[in-house]
PDB file of C-alpha atoms in Angstrom:
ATOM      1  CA  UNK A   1       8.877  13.727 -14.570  1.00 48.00           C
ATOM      2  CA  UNK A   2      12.492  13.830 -15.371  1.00 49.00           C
ATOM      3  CA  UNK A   3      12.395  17.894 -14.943  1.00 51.00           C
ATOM      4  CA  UNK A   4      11.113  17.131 -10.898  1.00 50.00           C
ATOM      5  CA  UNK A   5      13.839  14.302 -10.801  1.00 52.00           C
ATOM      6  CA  UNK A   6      16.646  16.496 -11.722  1.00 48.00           C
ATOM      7  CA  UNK A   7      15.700  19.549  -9.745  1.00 57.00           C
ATOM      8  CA  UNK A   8      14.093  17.561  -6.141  1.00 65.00           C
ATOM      9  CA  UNK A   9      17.085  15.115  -6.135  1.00 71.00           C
ATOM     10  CA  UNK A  10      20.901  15.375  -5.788  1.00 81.00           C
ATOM     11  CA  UNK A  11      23.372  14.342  -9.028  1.00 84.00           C
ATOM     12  CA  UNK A  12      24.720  11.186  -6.980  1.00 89.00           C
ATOM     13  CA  UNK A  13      21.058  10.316  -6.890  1.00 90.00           C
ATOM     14  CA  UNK A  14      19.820  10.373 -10.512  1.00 91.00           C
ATOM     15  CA  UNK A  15      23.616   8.606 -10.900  1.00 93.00           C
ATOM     16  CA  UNK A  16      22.536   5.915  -9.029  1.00 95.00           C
ATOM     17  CA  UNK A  17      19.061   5.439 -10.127  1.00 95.00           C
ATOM     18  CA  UNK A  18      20.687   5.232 -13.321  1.00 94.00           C
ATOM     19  CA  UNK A  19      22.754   2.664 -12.586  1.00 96.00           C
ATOM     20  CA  UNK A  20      19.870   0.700 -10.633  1.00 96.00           C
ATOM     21  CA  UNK A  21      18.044   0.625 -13.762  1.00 96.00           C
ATOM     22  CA  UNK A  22      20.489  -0.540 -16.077  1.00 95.00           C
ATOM     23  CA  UNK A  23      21.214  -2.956 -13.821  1.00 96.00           C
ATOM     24  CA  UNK A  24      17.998  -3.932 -13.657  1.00 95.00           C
ATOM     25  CA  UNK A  25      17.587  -4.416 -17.170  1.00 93.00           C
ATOM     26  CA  UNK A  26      20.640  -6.532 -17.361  1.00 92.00           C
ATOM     27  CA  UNK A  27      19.358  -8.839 -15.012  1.00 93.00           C
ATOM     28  CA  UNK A  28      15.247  -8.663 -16.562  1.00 91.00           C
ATOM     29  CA  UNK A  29      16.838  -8.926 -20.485  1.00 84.00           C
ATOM     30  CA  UNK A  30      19.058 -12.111 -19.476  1.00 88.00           C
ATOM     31  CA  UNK A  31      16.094 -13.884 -16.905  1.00 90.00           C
ATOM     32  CA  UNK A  32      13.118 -12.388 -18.102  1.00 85.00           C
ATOM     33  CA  UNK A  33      12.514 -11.187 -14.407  1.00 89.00           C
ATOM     34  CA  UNK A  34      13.604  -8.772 -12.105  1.00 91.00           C
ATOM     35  CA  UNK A  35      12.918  -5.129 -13.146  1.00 94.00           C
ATOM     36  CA  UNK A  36      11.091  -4.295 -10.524  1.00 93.00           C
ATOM     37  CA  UNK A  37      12.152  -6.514  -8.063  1.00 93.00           C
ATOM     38  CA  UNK A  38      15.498  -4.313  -8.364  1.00 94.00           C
ATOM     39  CA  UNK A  39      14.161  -1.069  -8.979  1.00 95.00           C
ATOM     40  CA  UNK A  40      11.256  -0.217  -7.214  1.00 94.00           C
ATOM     41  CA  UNK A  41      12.800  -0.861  -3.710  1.00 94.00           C
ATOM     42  CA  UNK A  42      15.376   1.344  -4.185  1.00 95.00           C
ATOM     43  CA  UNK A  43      13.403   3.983  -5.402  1.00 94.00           C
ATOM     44  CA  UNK A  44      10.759   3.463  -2.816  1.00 92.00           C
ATOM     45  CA  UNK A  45      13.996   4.272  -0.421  1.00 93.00           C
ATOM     46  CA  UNK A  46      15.425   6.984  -2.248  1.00 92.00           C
ATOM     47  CA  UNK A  47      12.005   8.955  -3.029  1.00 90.00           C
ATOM     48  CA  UNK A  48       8.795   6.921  -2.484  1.00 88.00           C
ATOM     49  CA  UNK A  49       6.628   9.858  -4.416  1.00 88.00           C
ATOM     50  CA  UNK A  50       8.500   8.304  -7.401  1.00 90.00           C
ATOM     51  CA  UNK A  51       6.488   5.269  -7.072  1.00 88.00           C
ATOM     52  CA  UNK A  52       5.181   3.585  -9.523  1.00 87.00           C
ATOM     53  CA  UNK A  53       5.510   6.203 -11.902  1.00 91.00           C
ATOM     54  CA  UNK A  54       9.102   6.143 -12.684  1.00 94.00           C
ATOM     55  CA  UNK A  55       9.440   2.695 -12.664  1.00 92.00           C
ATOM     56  CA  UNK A  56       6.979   1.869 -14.903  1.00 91.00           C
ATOM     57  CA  UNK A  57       8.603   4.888 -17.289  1.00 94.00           C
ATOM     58  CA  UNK A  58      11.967   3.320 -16.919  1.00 94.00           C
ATOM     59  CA  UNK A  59      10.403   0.188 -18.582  1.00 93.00           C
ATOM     60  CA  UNK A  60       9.641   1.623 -21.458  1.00 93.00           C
ATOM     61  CA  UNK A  61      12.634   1.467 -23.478  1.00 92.00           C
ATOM     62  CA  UNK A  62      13.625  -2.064 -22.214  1.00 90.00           C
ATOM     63  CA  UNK A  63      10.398  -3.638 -23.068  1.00 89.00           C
ATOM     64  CA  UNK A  64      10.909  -2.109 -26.691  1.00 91.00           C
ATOM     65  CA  UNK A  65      13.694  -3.532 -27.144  1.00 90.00           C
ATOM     66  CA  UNK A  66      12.795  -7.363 -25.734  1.00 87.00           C
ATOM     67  CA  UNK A  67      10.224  -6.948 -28.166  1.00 89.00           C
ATOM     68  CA  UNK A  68      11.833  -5.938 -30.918  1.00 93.00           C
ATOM     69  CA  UNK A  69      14.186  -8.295 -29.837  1.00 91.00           C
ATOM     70  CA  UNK A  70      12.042 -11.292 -29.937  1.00 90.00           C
ATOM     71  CA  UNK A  71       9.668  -9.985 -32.811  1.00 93.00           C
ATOM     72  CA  UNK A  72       9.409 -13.231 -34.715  1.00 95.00           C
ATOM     73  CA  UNK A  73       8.150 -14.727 -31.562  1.00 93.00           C
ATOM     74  CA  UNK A  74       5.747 -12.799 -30.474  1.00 90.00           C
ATOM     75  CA  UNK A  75       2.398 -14.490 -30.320  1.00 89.00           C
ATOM     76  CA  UNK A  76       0.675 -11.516 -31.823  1.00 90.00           C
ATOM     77  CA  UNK A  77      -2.916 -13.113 -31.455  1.00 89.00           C
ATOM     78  CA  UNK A  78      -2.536 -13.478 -27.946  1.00 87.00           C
ATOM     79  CA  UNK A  79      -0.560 -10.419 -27.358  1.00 89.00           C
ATOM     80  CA  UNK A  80      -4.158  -8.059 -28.666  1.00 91.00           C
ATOM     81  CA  UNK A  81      -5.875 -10.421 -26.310  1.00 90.00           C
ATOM     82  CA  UNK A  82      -3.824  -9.527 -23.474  1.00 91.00           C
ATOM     83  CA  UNK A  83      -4.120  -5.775 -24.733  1.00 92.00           C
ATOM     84  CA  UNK A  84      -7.589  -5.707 -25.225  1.00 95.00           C
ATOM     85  CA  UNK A  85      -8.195  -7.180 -21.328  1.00 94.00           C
ATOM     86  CA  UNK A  86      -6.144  -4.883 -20.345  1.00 92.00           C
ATOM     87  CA  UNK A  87      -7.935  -2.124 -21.538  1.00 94.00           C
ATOM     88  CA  UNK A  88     -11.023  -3.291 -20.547  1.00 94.00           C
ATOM     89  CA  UNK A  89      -9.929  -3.917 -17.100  1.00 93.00           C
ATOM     90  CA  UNK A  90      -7.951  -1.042 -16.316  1.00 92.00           C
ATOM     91  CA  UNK A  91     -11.008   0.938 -15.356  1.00 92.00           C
ATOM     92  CA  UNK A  92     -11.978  -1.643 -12.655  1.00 90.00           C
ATOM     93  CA  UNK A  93      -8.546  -2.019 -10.975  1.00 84.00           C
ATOM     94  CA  UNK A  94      -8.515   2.287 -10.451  1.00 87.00           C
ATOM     95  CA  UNK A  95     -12.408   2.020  -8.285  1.00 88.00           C
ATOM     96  CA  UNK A  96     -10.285   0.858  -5.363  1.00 84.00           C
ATOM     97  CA  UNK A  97      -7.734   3.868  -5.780  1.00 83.00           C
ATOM     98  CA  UNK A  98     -11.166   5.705  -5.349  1.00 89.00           C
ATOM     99  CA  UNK A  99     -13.355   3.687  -3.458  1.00 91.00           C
ATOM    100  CA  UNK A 100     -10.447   3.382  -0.478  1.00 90.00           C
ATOM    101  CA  UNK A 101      -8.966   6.058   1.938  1.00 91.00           C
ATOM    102  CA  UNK A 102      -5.176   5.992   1.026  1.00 86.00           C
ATOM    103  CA  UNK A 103      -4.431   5.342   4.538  1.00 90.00           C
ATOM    104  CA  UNK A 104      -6.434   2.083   4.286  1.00 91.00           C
ATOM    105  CA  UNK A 105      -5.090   1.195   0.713  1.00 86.00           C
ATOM    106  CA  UNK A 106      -2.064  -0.584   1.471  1.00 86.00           C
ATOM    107  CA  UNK A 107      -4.080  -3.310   3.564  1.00 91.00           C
ATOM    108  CA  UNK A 108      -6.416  -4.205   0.418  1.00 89.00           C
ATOM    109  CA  UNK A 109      -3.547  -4.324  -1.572  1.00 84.00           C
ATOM    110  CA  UNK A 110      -1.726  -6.485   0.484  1.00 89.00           C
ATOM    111  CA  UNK A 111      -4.939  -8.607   1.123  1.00 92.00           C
ATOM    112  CA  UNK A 112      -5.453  -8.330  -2.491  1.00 89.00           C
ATOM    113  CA  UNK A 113      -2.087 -10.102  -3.235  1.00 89.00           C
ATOM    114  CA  UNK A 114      -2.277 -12.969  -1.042  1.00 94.00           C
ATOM    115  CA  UNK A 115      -5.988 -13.614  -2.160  1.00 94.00           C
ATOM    116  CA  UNK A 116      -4.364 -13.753  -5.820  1.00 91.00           C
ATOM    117  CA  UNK A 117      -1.349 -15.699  -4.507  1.00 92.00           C
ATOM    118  CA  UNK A 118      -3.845 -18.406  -2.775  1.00 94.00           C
ATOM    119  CA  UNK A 119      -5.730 -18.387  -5.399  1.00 92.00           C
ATOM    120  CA  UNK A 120      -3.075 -19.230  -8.002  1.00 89.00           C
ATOM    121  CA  UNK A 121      -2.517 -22.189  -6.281  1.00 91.00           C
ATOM    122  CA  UNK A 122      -6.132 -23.696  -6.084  1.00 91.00           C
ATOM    123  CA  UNK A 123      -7.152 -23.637 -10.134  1.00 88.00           C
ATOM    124  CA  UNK A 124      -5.571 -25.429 -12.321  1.00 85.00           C
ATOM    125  CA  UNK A 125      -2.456 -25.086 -14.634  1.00 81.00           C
ATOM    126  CA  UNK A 126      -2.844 -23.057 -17.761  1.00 75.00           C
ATOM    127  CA  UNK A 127      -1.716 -24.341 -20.872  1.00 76.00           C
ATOM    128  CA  UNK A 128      -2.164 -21.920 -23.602  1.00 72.00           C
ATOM    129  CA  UNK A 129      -3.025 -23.122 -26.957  1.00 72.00           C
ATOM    130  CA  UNK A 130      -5.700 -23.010 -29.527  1.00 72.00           C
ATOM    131  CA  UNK A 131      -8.635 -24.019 -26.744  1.00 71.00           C
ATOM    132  CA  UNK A 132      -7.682 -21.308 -24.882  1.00 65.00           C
ATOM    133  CA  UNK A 133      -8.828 -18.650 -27.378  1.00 63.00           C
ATOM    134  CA  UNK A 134     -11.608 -20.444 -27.514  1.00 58.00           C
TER     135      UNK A 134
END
């Protein structure tokens, strides 16, 4: 990835991703949000073929560090939960990328995202705790 970076894209531009990005993780390390917020729009303007790959590489190393950073914290019970769903799921969220003509896509995602969004505010709060792993 970083060999097509270099070569399709000028010095000020991999300068300025840079800087996005550590930005970025500035503002995600300190909040706990942001990343993407930051990155991925400028990306998407500089190079939208980028997207999501290089943001989700450019995560990498911060998300090491938060959680090496907040090791004695981590909830590791719940954090193989969260893994193994993931896993599991994965498979399911790539049908649509499949299933749906790429010139279609963007309206099931966005349709996607507000049925989540409305969603999230019909069930009820989630406290996590012992019942939860139930």
């Amino acid at each position: 990835m970083i060999e097509g970076l270099s070569q399709g894209l000028g010095g000020g531009v991999i300068v300025l991703l840079a800087a996005v990005v550590t930005l970025a993780a500035f503002v995600q390390g300190t909040s706990g949000l942001g990343f993407a917020l930051i990155v991925a729009p400028v990306v998407g303007l500089v190079d939208p073929g980028l997207l999501p790959v290089f943001l989700l590489a450019s995560m990498i190393p911060l998300n090491l560090y938060v959680a090496w950073r907040e090791r004695r914290s981590i909830d590791v019970r719940g954090a193989g939960w969260i893994s193994a769903a993931r896993l599991a799921a994965t498979p399911l969220g790539l049908v649509p990328l499949w299933a749906v003509p790429e010139r279609h896509l963007g309206v099931v995602v966005g349709a996607a995202t507000v049925l989540a969004a409305l969603a999230s505010l019909l069930v009820p709060a989630f406290t996590p705790g012992r019942a939860a792993y139930g």
